[in-house]
Short mmCIF file of C-alpha atoms (C1' of nucleotides) in Angstrom, two decimals:
data_model
loop_
_atom_site.label_atom_id
_atom_site.label_comp_id
_atom_site.label_asym_id
_atom_site.label_seq_id
_atom_site.Cartn_x
_atom_site.Cartn_y
_atom_site.Cartn_z
CA MET A 1 31.57 11.89 -1.73
CA SER A 2 32.26 7.96 -3.05
CA LYS A 3 36.05 7.66 -2.73
CA SER A 4 36.81 5.46 -6.06
CA VAL A 5 37.69 1.75 -5.38
CA SER A 6 37.88 0.57 -8.96
CA VAL A 7 41.44 0.43 -9.18
CA LEU A 8 41.78 -1.67 -6.17
CA THR A 9 42.17 -4.68 -6.27
CA PRO A 10 39.87 -8.00 -4.05
CA GLY A 11 43.44 -7.79 -1.69
CA GLU A 12 43.35 -4.06 -1.53
CA THR A 13 39.35 -3.84 -1.11
CA VAL A 14 39.82 -1.67 2.81
CA ALA A 15 40.58 -3.70 5.84
CA CYS A 16 37.05 -3.15 7.14
CA CYS A 17 34.62 -3.61 4.62
CA SER A 18 33.49 -7.28 3.17
CA PRO A 19 31.94 -7.73 0.07
CA LEU A 20 28.14 -7.43 -1.60
CA VAL A 21 27.28 -11.07 -1.32
CA SER A 22 23.24 -10.19 -2.87
CA SER A 23 22.57 -6.81 -3.68
CA PRO A 24 20.82 -3.91 -2.42
CA LEU A 25 17.41 -2.37 -3.01
CA PRO A 26 17.88 -0.24 -5.71
CA GLN A 27 17.38 3.59 -4.89
CA GLU A 28 13.56 4.15 -6.73
CA THR A 29 12.64 0.86 -4.84
CA ALA A 30 13.45 2.07 -1.74
CA GLU A 31 11.17 4.45 -2.37
CA GLN A 32 7.57 3.70 -3.67
CA ILE A 33 8.34 0.91 -0.73
CA ALA A 34 8.35 3.29 1.89
CA PRO A 35 5.88 5.18 1.51
CA LEU A 36 3.69 2.26 1.96
CA LEU A 37 5.53 1.58 5.19
CA LYS A 38 5.07 5.18 6.06
CA ALA A 39 1.71 4.34 5.60
CA LEU A 40 1.45 1.69 8.10
CA ALA A 41 3.51 2.71 10.95
CA ASP A 42 1.00 4.15 13.04
CA PRO A 43 -0.75 3.04 15.45
CA VAL A 44 -3.98 4.45 14.83
CA ARG A 45 -3.68 3.25 11.06
CA LEU A 46 -2.63 -0.25 12.66
CA ARG A 47 -5.70 -0.35 14.10
CA LEU A 48 -8.56 0.31 11.96
CA LEU A 49 -6.03 -1.68 9.50
CA SER A 50 -6.23 -4.76 11.42
CA LEU A 51 -10.19 -3.98 13.28
CA VAL A 52 -10.54 -3.92 8.94
CA ALA A 53 -9.86 -7.20 8.98
CA ALA A 54 -11.43 -8.78 11.77
CA HIS A 55 -14.99 -8.14 10.18
CA ALA A 56 -16.82 -10.48 9.38
CA ASP A 57 -16.87 -9.83 5.37
CA GLY A 58 -13.51 -8.50 5.32
CA GLU A 59 -15.13 -5.25 5.13
CA ALA A 60 -16.17 -2.97 7.30
CA CYS A 61 -18.50 0.62 7.03
CA VAL A 62 -17.21 3.82 8.17
CA CYS A 63 -19.71 4.52 10.91
CA ASP A 64 -18.16 1.25 12.83
CA LEU A 65 -14.78 2.15 12.69
CA ASN A 66 -14.85 5.93 13.95
CA ASP A 67 -16.63 4.52 17.33
CA ALA A 68 -14.12 2.26 17.82
CA PHE A 69 -11.42 5.77 18.96
CA ASP A 70 -11.63 8.13 20.85
CA LEU A 71 -10.79 10.68 18.44
CA SER A 72 -12.58 12.94 15.90
CA GLN A 73 -14.42 11.26 12.65
CA PRO A 74 -12.47 13.75 10.72
CA THR A 75 -9.15 12.15 12.39
CA ILE A 76 -10.53 9.15 11.24
CA SER A 77 -11.42 9.92 7.62
CA HIS A 78 -7.86 11.55 7.11
CA HIS A 79 -6.60 7.79 8.56
CA LEU A 80 -8.75 6.35 6.16
CA LYS A 81 -7.78 7.91 2.51
CA VAL A 82 -4.20 7.25 3.61
CA LEU A 83 -4.85 3.62 4.35
CA HIS A 84 -6.70 3.50 0.65
CA GLU A 85 -4.26 6.18 -1.42
CA SER A 86 -1.36 3.45 -0.44
CA GLY A 87 -3.75 1.39 -1.64
CA LEU A 88 -3.94 -0.96 1.33
CA LEU A 89 -7.39 -0.53 2.06
CA GLU A 90 -10.19 -0.58 -1.10
CA ARG A 91 -13.48 1.79 -1.17
CA SER A 92 -16.78 0.92 -1.50
CA LYS A 93 -19.63 3.56 -1.30
CA ARG A 94 -23.08 1.23 -0.90
CA GLY A 95 -26.55 3.87 -0.07
CA VAL A 96 -25.06 6.30 2.87
CA TRP A 97 -22.65 4.11 4.35
CA VAL A 98 -18.56 3.07 2.94
CA PHE A 99 -17.63 0.71 3.26
CA TYR A 100 -13.21 -0.08 3.74
CA ARG A 101 -12.31 -3.53 2.08
CA VAL A 102 -8.10 -4.58 3.54
CA GLN A 103 -5.48 -5.19 0.30
CA ARG A 104 -4.23 -8.93 1.43
CA ALA A 105 -2.29 -8.97 -1.51
CA ALA A 106 -0.82 -5.35 -0.74
CA LEU A 107 0.25 -6.27 2.58
CA ALA A 108 1.89 -10.26 1.37
CA ASP A 109 3.74 -8.52 -0.99
CA LEU A 110 5.22 -5.88 1.98
CA ALA A 111 5.76 -8.40 4.21
CA ALA A 112 8.00 -10.51 1.30
CA LEU A 113 9.77 -8.58 1.24
CA ILE A 114 10.44 -6.67 4.88
CA GLY A 115 10.65 -11.27 5.37
CA GLY A 116 12.95 -12.05 2.33
CA GLY A 117 15.54 -10.28 4.26
CA LEU A 118 14.29 -6.68 2.09
CA MET B 1 -17.22 9.06 22.06
CA SER B 2 -18.83 5.67 20.75
CA LYS B 3 -22.33 4.39 20.91
CA SER B 4 -23.13 1.86 23.87
CA VAL B 5 -23.90 -1.44 21.46
CA SER B 6 -24.29 -4.11 24.15
CA VAL B 7 -28.02 -3.58 25.22
CA LEU B 8 -28.81 -5.26 21.09
CA THR B 9 -29.75 -8.11 20.12
CA PRO B 10 -27.24 -9.47 16.64
CA GLY B 11 -30.03 -8.65 14.88
CA GLU B 12 -30.93 -5.37 16.40
CA THR B 13 -27.10 -4.59 15.03
CA VAL B 14 -27.21 -1.68 13.44
CA ALA B 15 -27.48 -1.90 9.90
CA CYS B 16 -23.61 -1.28 8.48
CA CYS B 17 -22.01 -3.40 10.56
CA SER B 18 -20.68 -6.63 10.25
CA PRO B 19 -19.80 -7.96 13.11
CA LEU B 20 -15.59 -8.80 13.81
CA VAL B 21 -14.36 -12.59 13.11
CA SER B 22 -10.73 -11.82 15.34
CA SER B 23 -9.55 -9.58 16.90
CA PRO B 24 -9.03 -6.47 16.60
CA LEU B 25 -4.99 -5.43 17.63
CA PRO B 26 -5.36 -4.39 21.19
CA GLN B 27 -4.33 -0.16 21.17
CA GLU B 28 -1.08 -1.28 23.05
CA THR B 29 0.12 -3.95 20.77
CA ALA B 30 -0.08 -0.42 18.00
CA GLU B 31 1.43 1.07 19.72
CA GLN B 32 4.02 -1.01 19.71
CA ILE B 33 4.86 -1.70 16.34
CA ALA B 34 4.43 1.94 14.98
CA PRO B 35 7.68 2.73 16.04
CA LEU B 36 9.00 -0.51 14.24
CA LEU B 37 7.50 0.41 10.52
CA LYS B 38 8.79 3.95 11.78
CA ALA B 39 11.93 3.31 11.55
CA LEU B 40 11.66 1.68 8.00
CA ALA B 41 9.37 3.59 7.00
CA ASP B 42 11.40 5.79 5.54
CA PRO B 43 14.58 5.35 1.88
CA VAL B 44 17.36 5.46 3.08
CA ARG B 45 17.81 3.66 6.12
CA LEU B 46 15.48 0.22 4.10
CA ARG B 47 18.16 1.42 1.79
CA LEU B 48 20.47 0.83 4.63
CA LEU B 49 19.32 -1.90 5.78
CA SER B 50 18.87 -3.93 2.55
CA LEU B 51 22.56 -2.70 2.55
CA VAL B 52 23.61 -4.23 5.28
CA ALA B 53 22.08 -7.83 5.01
CA ALA B 54 23.52 -7.83 1.32
CA HIS B 55 26.82 -7.43 3.36
CA ALA B 56 28.78 -11.47 3.10
CA ASP B 57 28.47 -11.59 6.70
CA GLY B 58 25.74 -10.22 7.62
CA GLU B 59 27.54 -7.22 8.73
CA ALA B 60 29.13 -3.98 7.15
CA CYS B 61 30.96 -0.95 8.20
CA VAL B 62 29.23 2.62 8.70
CA CYS B 63 32.34 3.41 6.66
CA ASP B 64 31.10 1.50 3.66
CA LEU B 65 27.59 2.17 3.84
CA ASN B 66 28.16 6.71 4.74
CA ASP B 67 30.42 6.20 0.81
CA ALA B 68 27.57 4.87 -0.39
CA PHE B 69 25.00 7.24 -0.58
CA ASP B 70 25.26 11.23 -1.14
CA LEU B 71 24.19 12.29 2.39
CA SER B 72 26.42 13.69 4.75
CA GLN B 73 27.76 11.33 6.96
CA PRO B 74 26.06 13.06 10.91
CA THR B 75 23.03 12.57 8.32
CA ILE B 76 24.28 8.30 8.12
CA SER B 77 25.10 8.47 11.33
CA HIS B 78 21.10 9.34 12.32
CA HIS B 79 19.50 7.31 10.08
CA LEU B 80 21.75 3.92 11.72
CA LYS B 81 20.37 4.96 15.70
CA VAL B 82 17.13 5.51 14.39
CA LEU B 83 17.53 2.20 13.21
CA HIS B 84 19.84 0.49 16.20
CA GLU B 85 16.98 2.40 19.12
CA SER B 86 14.69 0.36 17.43
CA GLY B 87 16.44 -3.41 17.31
CA LEU B 88 16.73 -3.72 14.14
CA LEU B 89 20.04 -3.47 13.52
CA GLU B 90 22.77 -4.32 15.95
CA ARG B 91 26.20 -2.43 16.64
CA SER B 92 29.42 -3.49 17.73
CA LYS B 93 32.55 -1.82 17.95
CA ARG B 94 36.49 -2.73 16.59
CA GLY B 95 38.72 -1.23 16.70
CA VAL B 96 38.54 2.97 15.20
CA TRP B 97 35.26 0.96 13.25
CA VAL B 98 31.59 0.33 13.70
CA PHE B 99 29.81 -2.73 12.65
CA TYR B 100 25.51 -2.64 11.68
CA ARG B 101 24.37 -6.09 11.85
CA VAL B 102 20.31 -5.94 10.98
CA GLN B 103 18.19 -8.49 13.68
CA ARG B 104 16.50 -11.26 11.16
CA ALA B 105 14.06 -11.46 14.17
CA ALA B 106 12.32 -8.90 13.96
CA LEU B 107 12.19 -8.50 11.26
CA ALA B 108 11.15 -12.03 10.56
CA ASP B 109 8.53 -10.96 13.75
CA LEU B 110 6.99 -7.64 11.74
CA ALA B 111 7.16 -9.72 8.32
CA ALA B 112 4.38 -11.85 10.50
CA LEU B 113 2.83 -10.39 10.80
CA ILE B 114 1.81 -7.68 8.52
CA GLY B 115 1.72 -10.65 6.62
CA GLY B 116 -0.48 -12.73 8.64
CA GLY B 117 -3.88 -10.46 8.83
CA LEU B 118 -2.16 -8.36 11.19
"C1'" DT C 1 -38.90 19.66 -0.65
"C1'" DC C 2 -36.37 19.85 3.06
"C1'" DA C 3 -34.09 17.62 6.83
"C1'" DA C 4 -31.13 14.67 9.06
"C1'" DG C 5 -27.04 11.64 9.26
"C1'" DA C 6 -23.06 9.16 6.58
"C1'" DC C 7 -19.14 11.76 5.57
"C1'" DA C 8 -15.35 14.53 3.51
"C1'" DT C 9 -12.76 18.34 2.66
"C1'" DC C 10 -11.13 22.71 4.45
"C1'" DG C 11 -7.56 25.30 7.51
"C1'" DA C 12 -4.62 26.40 11.20
"C1'" DC C 13 -1.87 24.53 14.99
"C1'" DA C 14 1.55 21.82 17.75
"C1'" DA C 15 4.57 18.27 16.98
"C1'" DC C 16 7.89 15.55 14.46
"C1'" DC C 17 11.59 14.23 10.87
"C1'" DT C 18 15.16 14.99 7.42
"C1'" DT C 19 19.39 17.33 6.23
"C1'" DC C 20 22.80 19.64 6.81
"C1'" DT C 21 27.60 22.28 9.78
"C1'" DA C 22 29.71 22.15 13.58
"C1'" DT C 23 32.24 20.01 17.19
"C1'" DG C 24 33.07 16.72 19.87
"C1'" DT C 25 34.99 11.38 22.06
"C1'" DC C 26 37.93 7.35 20.98
"C1'" DT C 27 41.14 4.98 18.17
"C1'" DT C 28 45.46 4.35 16.77
"C1'" DA C 29 49.83 4.93 13.94
"C1'" DG C 30 53.49 8.23 14.44
"C1'" DC D 1 52.49 12.70 22.73
"C1'" DT D 2 50.04 14.09 19.02
"C1'" DA D 3 47.84 14.05 14.25
"C1'" DA D 4 44.77 11.75 11.86
"C1'" DG D 5 40.54 9.98 10.77
"C1'" DA D 6 36.00 7.18 12.29
"C1'" DC D 7 31.52 7.94 14.12
"C1'" DA D 8 28.51 10.74 17.36
"C1'" DT D 9 26.01 14.41 19.17
"C1'" DA D 10 24.32 19.16 19.65
"C1'" DG D 11 21.63 23.10 17.73
"C1'" DA D 12 19.51 25.06 14.06
"C1'" DA D 13 15.86 24.97 9.47
"C1'" DG D 14 12.68 23.05 6.14
"C1'" DG D 15 9.58 20.29 5.21
"C1'" DT D 16 6.07 16.89 7.05
"C1'" DT D 17 1.44 14.59 9.73
"C1'" DG D 18 -1.62 14.40 13.14
"C1'" DT D 19 -4.85 16.46 15.62
"C1'" DC D 20 -8.49 19.17 15.63
"C1'" DG D 21 -13.05 23.14 14.92
"C1'" DA D 22 -16.01 23.48 11.40
"C1'" DT D 23 -17.98 22.75 7.37
"C1'" DG D 24 -19.15 21.10 2.26
"C1'" DT D 25 -21.62 16.88 -0.15
"C1'" DC D 26 -24.24 13.28 -1.04
"C1'" DT D 27 -28.75 10.08 -0.39
"C1'" DT D 28 -32.20 9.30 2.79
"C1'" DG D 29 -36.37 8.90 4.65
"C1'" DA D 30 -40.28 12.20 5.97
#
DNA sequence: TCAAGACATCGACAACCTTCTATGTCTTAG
DNA sequence: CTAAGACATAGAAGGTTGTCGATGTCTTGA
């Protein structure tokens, strides 16, 4: 599918193209990062994450989160599961309640990757 | 769907919940940001963006990008369209070729939002 | 022991996404 | 003018996602 370019001298490279200056994301890396972004790429999950982050001690219980949306409890539970399995939310059960806490490091890594020209 | 909480004094708030300490993302904001993240949340598009960013003068032509993937030309064209319409890639046509350039500001904004606790 | 409540899982359905092939639109070279 | 090449659009197939109601699993209080 890709045209061989190895026999061309620099001056002969196709007219439209400029050379690479830094190395692009390897496919493997891209496939690791995409699921993280996918987990983040939903308005409900963005608000969930932000709601958890906004809580006093950095964690919020599900009962609290459920009431913040006009969505069924299973739907919220599903979104929390997605965020948890992607590594963006940490989970801990205390008594009858389940608490979620933001994994700041994961968010920071993502931000660094996006902010730093990829 | 949400229980009213306005009549409770601080001491009466339900046992499981801690108060908010900073304000969570408004729904409207979340719905503006999610599409941006969605555009980013695909391995092919991540690599496309990174490929463009990695080019010498900050832009790359489609012919160049096509050859970097084992995907059909229309598929690449589609992904570029998604990135362009979301505001992450700028487009310019010169002669027969079309060049794409990364919109650094959009990426920086996203990174700031994600990195700064949302 | 039993009932109630908090949360998760299941199965279904509609909407959407990725990819393809086929085809269209421009632009340039001859 | 015509042919070739670069890129976009259209339409379809198959997989994935968001949401729901129904139901299951734990934990606690009575």
